[in-house]
Amino acid sequence: SILIKWNPPEQNSYKLNVDGSCCGNPGKGEIGGIIRKGNGEWVLGYNMGFSHATDIYMETLALLYGLKLAIENNYLPLTIETDCKELINLIHNKNCAFNLIDDCRCLLSRAGDPPLQHVYREANQAADSMAKNGSSLTTFGSLTTYLSPPTFAISILERDKLGTMWRRTIPACNAI
């Protein structure tokens, strides 16, 4: 097993954590994200619910909206983390020509091509909580932004700032 924690961005920079998911695939979907400063301090959060979507569509929209908010508010330089390897692969695969992926690539370029990194779910809990709350909103398809931390995310944010470690069991590979 390994120990995992959320790592703050460098001083004078920002970190965007994004997440999206569905209850069923396809099914009721949600996106969420959070932007924090170098000391782990809350800058901005967002979420949204959808009546019908797929997992990868939600992950992509979470990134798209997070990038738009970061650029509009000049939260740059930026590092981006997601727990969705498939999203990272789609962004980096130049043969993938889906419109939303192209939109994300364009925004990444406008943001100075920030690193897009995979993290385990345990290091992405704040974004996950934002997304999960998105499905409980009554305004489907309308982005909600948070200038201060919502109560449902405060304990996760505090654990992240304290550097709380989470144990993750990694299956051992069978050597032949």
PDB file of C-alpha atoms in Angstrom:
ATOM      1  CA  SER A   1       0.000   0.000   0.000  1.00  0.00           C
ATOM      2  CA  ILE A   2       1.029   3.626  -0.458  1.00  0.00           C
ATOM      3  CA  LEU A   3       0.263   6.854   1.378  1.00  0.00           C
ATOM      4  CA  ILE A   4      -1.438   9.615  -0.590  1.00  0.00           C
ATOM      5  CA  LYS A   5      -2.172  13.250   0.200  1.00  0.00           C
ATOM      6  CA  TRP A   6      -3.209  16.406  -1.595  1.00  0.00           C
ATOM      7  CA  ASN A   7      -0.155  18.532  -2.375  1.00  0.00           C
ATOM      8  CA  PRO A   8      -0.503  22.318  -2.561  1.00  0.00           C
ATOM      9  CA  PRO A   9       0.737  24.192  -5.633  1.00  0.00           C
ATOM     10  CA  GLU A  10       3.947  26.193  -5.673  1.00  0.00           C
ATOM     11  CA  GLN A  11       3.813  29.611  -4.009  1.00  0.00           C
ATOM     12  CA  ASN A  12       2.428  32.340  -6.288  1.00  0.00           C
ATOM     13  CA  SER A  13       0.511  29.781  -8.333  1.00  0.00           C
ATOM     14  CA  TYR A  14      -2.827  27.988  -8.259  1.00  0.00           C
ATOM     15  CA  LYS A  15      -4.070  24.420  -8.357  1.00  0.00           C
ATOM     16  CA  LEU A  16      -7.271  23.312 -10.058  1.00  0.00           C
ATOM     17  CA  ASN A  17      -8.699  19.949  -8.991  1.00  0.00           C
ATOM     18  CA  VAL A  18     -11.569  18.670 -11.153  1.00  0.00           C
ATOM     19  CA  ASP A  19     -13.991  15.763 -10.982  1.00  0.00           C
ATOM     20  CA  GLY A  20     -17.074  14.525 -12.746  1.00  0.00           C
ATOM     21  CA  SER A  21     -19.206  11.420 -12.425  1.00  0.00           C
ATOM     22  CA  CYS A  22     -22.528   9.783 -13.165  1.00  0.00           C
ATOM     23  CA  CYS A  23     -24.979   7.653 -11.275  1.00  0.00           C
ATOM     24  CA  GLY A  24     -25.148   5.031 -14.004  1.00  0.00           C
ATOM     25  CA  ASN A  25     -23.295   5.430 -17.285  1.00  0.00           C
ATOM     26  CA  PRO A  26     -25.246   7.065 -18.826  1.00  0.00           C
ATOM     27  CA  GLY A  27     -27.223   8.530 -15.971  1.00  0.00           C
ATOM     28  CA  LYS A  28     -27.669  11.563 -13.736  1.00  0.00           C
ATOM     29  CA  GLY A  29     -24.356  13.421 -13.802  1.00  0.00           C
ATOM     30  CA  GLU A  30     -22.409  16.006 -11.860  1.00  0.00           C
ATOM     31  CA  ILE A  31     -19.240  18.052 -12.149  1.00  0.00           C
ATOM     32  CA  GLY A  32     -17.202  19.966  -9.625  1.00  0.00           C
ATOM     33  CA  GLY A  33     -13.899  21.649  -9.104  1.00  0.00           C
ATOM     34  CA  ILE A  34     -11.877  23.796  -6.778  1.00  0.00           C
ATOM     35  CA  ILE A  35      -9.088  26.325  -7.243  1.00  0.00           C
ATOM     36  CA  ARG A  36      -6.659  26.882  -4.364  1.00  0.00           C
ATOM     37  CA  LYS A  37      -3.599  29.072  -3.744  1.00  0.00           C
ATOM     38  CA  GLY A  38      -0.103  27.913  -2.860  1.00  0.00           C
ATOM     39  CA  ASN A  39      -0.902  27.778   0.853  1.00  0.00           C
ATOM     40  CA  GLY A  40      -3.956  25.597   0.204  1.00  0.00           C
ATOM     41  CA  GLU A  41      -6.321  28.529   0.726  1.00  0.00           C
ATOM     42  CA  TRP A  42      -9.693  28.418  -1.061  1.00  0.00           C
ATOM     43  CA  VAL A  43      -9.976  30.685  -4.103  1.00  0.00           C
ATOM     44  CA  LEU A  44     -13.033  29.444  -5.995  1.00  0.00           C
ATOM     45  CA  GLY A  45     -15.208  26.372  -6.313  1.00  0.00           C
ATOM     46  CA  TYR A  46     -17.890  25.331  -8.755  1.00  0.00           C
ATOM     47  CA  ASN A  47     -20.357  22.565  -9.490  1.00  0.00           C
ATOM     48  CA  MET A  48     -23.282  21.641 -11.689  1.00  0.00           C
ATOM     49  CA  GLY A  49     -25.735  18.785 -12.078  1.00  0.00           C
ATOM     50  CA  PHE A  50     -27.076  17.185 -15.250  1.00  0.00           C
ATOM     51  CA  SER A  51     -30.142  15.056 -15.773  1.00  0.00           C
ATOM     52  CA  HIS A  52     -28.442  12.699 -18.267  1.00  0.00           C
ATOM     53  CA  ALA A  53     -24.747  12.246 -19.095  1.00  0.00           C
ATOM     54  CA  THR A  54     -21.773   9.859 -19.258  1.00  0.00           C
ATOM     55  CA  ASP A  55     -18.714   9.657 -16.993  1.00  0.00           C
ATOM     56  CA  ILE A  56     -16.165  10.928 -19.531  1.00  0.00           C
ATOM     57  CA  TYR A  57     -18.476  13.752 -20.631  1.00  0.00           C
ATOM     58  CA  MET A  58     -18.732  14.878 -16.994  1.00  0.00           C
ATOM     59  CA  GLU A  59     -14.958  14.652 -16.444  1.00  0.00           C
ATOM     60  CA  THR A  60     -14.375  16.717 -19.599  1.00  0.00           C
ATOM     61  CA  LEU A  61     -16.934  19.376 -18.643  1.00  0.00           C
ATOM     62  CA  ALA A  62     -15.413  19.638 -15.159  1.00  0.00           C
ATOM     63  CA  LEU A  63     -12.056  20.465 -16.777  1.00  0.00           C
ATOM     64  CA  LEU A  64     -13.605  22.829 -19.337  1.00  0.00           C
ATOM     65  CA  TYR A  65     -15.481  24.908 -16.750  1.00  0.00           C
ATOM     66  CA  GLY A  66     -12.494  24.960 -14.399  1.00  0.00           C
ATOM     67  CA  LEU A  67     -10.215  26.233 -17.154  1.00  0.00           C
ATOM     68  CA  LYS A  68     -12.734  28.908 -18.158  1.00  0.00           C
ATOM     69  CA  LEU A  69     -12.997  30.149 -14.568  1.00  0.00           C
ATOM     70  CA  ALA A  70      -9.216  30.139 -14.073  1.00  0.00           C
ATOM     71  CA  ILE A  71      -8.618  32.107 -17.279  1.00  0.00           C
ATOM     72  CA  GLU A  72     -11.490  34.589 -16.721  1.00  0.00           C
ATOM     73  CA  ASN A  73     -10.217  35.363 -13.216  1.00  0.00           C
ATOM     74  CA  ASN A  74      -6.497  35.201 -14.101  1.00  0.00           C
ATOM     75  CA  TYR A  75      -5.783  32.384 -11.647  1.00  0.00           C
ATOM     76  CA  LEU A  76      -2.497  31.671 -13.382  1.00  0.00           C
ATOM     77  CA  PRO A  77       0.014  30.050 -13.385  1.00  0.00           C
ATOM     78  CA  LEU A  78      -1.950  26.899 -12.819  1.00  0.00           C
ATOM     79  CA  THR A  79      -1.488  23.182 -12.188  1.00  0.00           C
ATOM     80  CA  ILE A  80      -4.422  20.864 -12.890  1.00  0.00           C
ATOM     81  CA  GLU A  81      -5.200  17.527 -11.254  1.00  0.00           C
ATOM     82  CA  THR A  82      -7.817  14.916 -12.096  1.00  0.00           C
ATOM     83  CA  ASP A  83      -8.363  11.328 -11.030  1.00  0.00           C
ATOM     84  CA  CYS A  84      -9.453  10.427 -14.596  1.00  0.00           C
ATOM     85  CA  LYS A  85      -6.596   8.937 -16.635  1.00  0.00           C
ATOM     86  CA  GLU A  86      -8.909   8.586 -19.633  1.00  0.00           C
ATOM     87  CA  LEU A  87      -9.398  12.364 -19.761  1.00  0.00           C
ATOM     88  CA  ILE A  88      -5.647  12.986 -19.686  1.00  0.00           C
ATOM     89  CA  ASN A  89      -5.139  10.447 -22.478  1.00  0.00           C
ATOM     90  CA  LEU A  90      -7.845  12.087 -24.620  1.00  0.00           C
ATOM     91  CA  ILE A  91      -6.306  15.544 -24.140  1.00  0.00           C
ATOM     92  CA  HIS A  92      -2.808  14.328 -25.079  1.00  0.00           C
ATOM     93  CA  ASN A  93      -3.918  12.095 -27.980  1.00  0.00           C
ATOM     94  CA  LYS A  94      -3.757  14.412 -30.996  1.00  0.00           C
ATOM     95  CA  ASN A  95      -5.879  11.949 -33.015  1.00  0.00           C
ATOM     96  CA  CYS A  96      -8.870  12.550 -30.729  1.00  0.00           C
ATOM     97  CA  ALA A  97     -11.018  15.206 -32.402  1.00  0.00           C
ATOM     98  CA  PHE A  98     -14.064  15.539 -30.141  1.00  0.00           C
ATOM     99  CA  ASN A  99     -15.215  19.176 -29.930  1.00  0.00           C
ATOM    100  CA  LEU A 100     -15.113  19.325 -26.119  1.00  0.00           C
ATOM    101  CA  ILE A 101     -11.603  17.878 -26.051  1.00  0.00           C
ATOM    102  CA  ASP A 102     -10.514  20.459 -28.649  1.00  0.00           C
ATOM    103  CA  ASP A 103     -12.118  23.193 -26.533  1.00  0.00           C
ATOM    104  CA  CYS A 104     -10.123  21.986 -23.510  1.00  0.00           C
ATOM    105  CA  ARG A 105      -6.905  21.947 -25.562  1.00  0.00           C
ATOM    106  CA  CYS A 106      -7.565  25.516 -26.710  1.00  0.00           C
ATOM    107  CA  LEU A 107      -8.173  26.690 -23.139  1.00  0.00           C
ATOM    108  CA  LEU A 108      -5.079  24.847 -21.918  1.00  0.00           C
ATOM    109  CA  SER A 109      -3.063  26.718 -24.549  1.00  0.00           C
ATOM    110  CA  ARG A 110      -4.606  30.058 -23.487  1.00  0.00           C
ATOM    111  CA  ALA A 111      -3.673  29.240 -19.876  1.00  0.00           C
ATOM    112  CA  GLY A 112      -0.017  28.712 -20.843  1.00  0.00           C
ATOM    113  CA  ASP A 113      -0.197  24.912 -21.210  1.00  0.00           C
ATOM    114  CA  PRO A 114      -0.327  24.095 -17.497  1.00  0.00           C
ATOM    115  CA  PRO A 115       0.523  20.555 -16.405  1.00  0.00           C
ATOM    116  CA  LEU A 116      -2.476  18.204 -16.397  1.00  0.00           C
ATOM    117  CA  GLN A 117      -1.673  15.498 -13.862  1.00  0.00           C
ATOM    118  CA  HIS A 118      -3.301  12.307 -12.670  1.00  0.00           C
ATOM    119  CA  VAL A 119      -3.841  11.902  -8.932  1.00  0.00           C
ATOM    120  CA  TYR A 120      -5.520   9.135  -7.024  1.00  0.00           C
ATOM    121  CA  ARG A 121      -9.066   9.711  -5.821  1.00  0.00           C
ATOM    122  CA  GLU A 122      -7.787  10.200  -2.247  1.00  0.00           C
ATOM    123  CA  ALA A 123      -5.896  13.343  -3.344  1.00  0.00           C
ATOM    124  CA  ASN A 124      -8.944  14.673  -5.203  1.00  0.00           C
ATOM    125  CA  GLN A 125     -11.554  14.506  -2.432  1.00  0.00           C
ATOM    126  CA  ALA A 126     -12.361  18.230  -2.416  1.00  0.00           C
ATOM    127  CA  ALA A 127     -13.261  18.227  -6.126  1.00  0.00           C
ATOM    128  CA  ASP A 128     -15.198  14.999  -5.612  1.00  0.00           C
ATOM    129  CA  SER A 129     -17.259  16.594  -2.836  1.00  0.00           C
ATOM    130  CA  MET A 130     -18.026  19.582  -5.067  1.00  0.00           C
ATOM    131  CA  ALA A 131     -19.175  17.258  -7.859  1.00  0.00           C
ATOM    132  CA  LYS A 132     -21.276  15.082  -5.561  1.00  0.00           C
ATOM    133  CA  ASN A 133     -23.046  18.192  -4.282  1.00  0.00           C
ATOM    134  CA  GLY A 134     -23.715  19.234  -7.889  1.00  0.00           C
ATOM    135  CA  SER A 135     -26.155  16.364  -8.303  1.00  0.00           C
ATOM    136  CA  SER A 136     -28.222  17.623  -5.367  1.00  0.00           C
ATOM    137  CA  LEU A 137     -28.724  21.077  -6.883  1.00  0.00           C
ATOM    138  CA  THR A 138     -32.188  21.833  -8.220  1.00  0.00           C
ATOM    139  CA  THR A 139     -30.808  23.905 -11.104  1.00  0.00           C
ATOM    140  CA  PHE A 140     -29.648  21.249 -13.580  1.00  0.00           C
ATOM    141  CA  GLY A 141     -27.343  22.583 -16.288  1.00  0.00           C
ATOM    142  CA  SER A 142     -26.585  25.839 -14.462  1.00  0.00           C
ATOM    143  CA  LEU A 143     -23.099  26.405 -13.048  1.00  0.00           C
ATOM    144  CA  THR A 144     -22.929  27.362  -9.367  1.00  0.00           C
ATOM    145  CA  THR A 145     -19.758  29.109  -8.169  1.00  0.00           C
ATOM    146  CA  TYR A 146     -18.578  29.454  -4.566  1.00  0.00           C
ATOM    147  CA  LEU A 147     -16.393  32.368  -3.480  1.00  0.00           C
ATOM    148  CA  SER A 148     -15.990  30.818  -0.042  1.00  0.00           C
ATOM    149  CA  PRO A 149     -15.874  27.146   0.963  1.00  0.00           C
ATOM    150  CA  PRO A 150     -19.289  25.497   1.265  1.00  0.00           C
ATOM    151  CA  THR A 151     -19.923  23.776   4.594  1.00  0.00           C
ATOM    152  CA  PHE A 152     -19.957  20.299   3.024  1.00  0.00           C
ATOM    153  CA  ALA A 153     -16.323  20.725   1.867  1.00  0.00           C
ATOM    154  CA  ILE A 154     -14.736  22.400   4.905  1.00  0.00           C
ATOM    155  CA  SER A 155     -13.544  19.258   6.706  1.00  0.00           C
ATOM    156  CA  ILE A 156     -11.924  17.915   3.516  1.00  0.00           C
ATOM    157  CA  LEU A 157     -10.190  21.245   2.885  1.00  0.00           C
ATOM    158  CA  GLU A 158      -8.850  21.311   6.444  1.00  0.00           C
ATOM    159  CA  ARG A 159      -7.492  17.759   6.135  1.00  0.00           C
ATOM    160  CA  ASP A 160      -5.830  18.711   2.842  1.00  0.00           C
ATOM    161  CA  LYS A 161      -4.198  21.800   4.393  1.00  0.00           C
ATOM    162  CA  LEU A 162      -2.933  19.676   7.304  1.00  0.00           C
ATOM    163  CA  GLY A 163      -1.386  17.180   4.875  1.00  0.00           C
ATOM    164  CA  THR A 164      -3.509  14.244   6.032  1.00  0.00           C
ATOM    165  CA  MET A 165      -2.260  10.982   4.511  1.00  0.00           C
ATOM    166  CA  TRP A 166      -4.593   8.316   3.112  1.00  0.00           C
ATOM    167  CA  ARG A 167      -3.604   4.693   2.687  1.00  0.00           C
ATOM    168  CA  ARG A 168      -4.277   3.164  -0.730  1.00  0.00           C
ATOM    169  CA  THR A 169      -3.760  -0.515  -1.452  1.00  0.00           C
ATOM    170  CA  ILE A 170      -2.055  -1.116  -4.776  1.00  0.00           C
ATOM    171  CA  PRO A 171      -2.365  -4.634  -6.189  1.00  0.00           C
ATOM    172  CA  ALA A 172       0.989  -6.322  -6.684  1.00  0.00           C
ATOM    173  CA  CYS A 173       1.838  -7.445 -10.207  1.00  0.00           C
ATOM    174  CA  ASN A 174       2.375 -11.164 -10.649  1.00  0.00           C
ATOM    175  CA  ALA A 175       5.863 -11.799 -11.961  1.00  0.00           C
ATOM    176  CA  ILE A 176       6.133 -14.765 -14.293  1.00  0.00           C
TER     177      ILE A 176
END
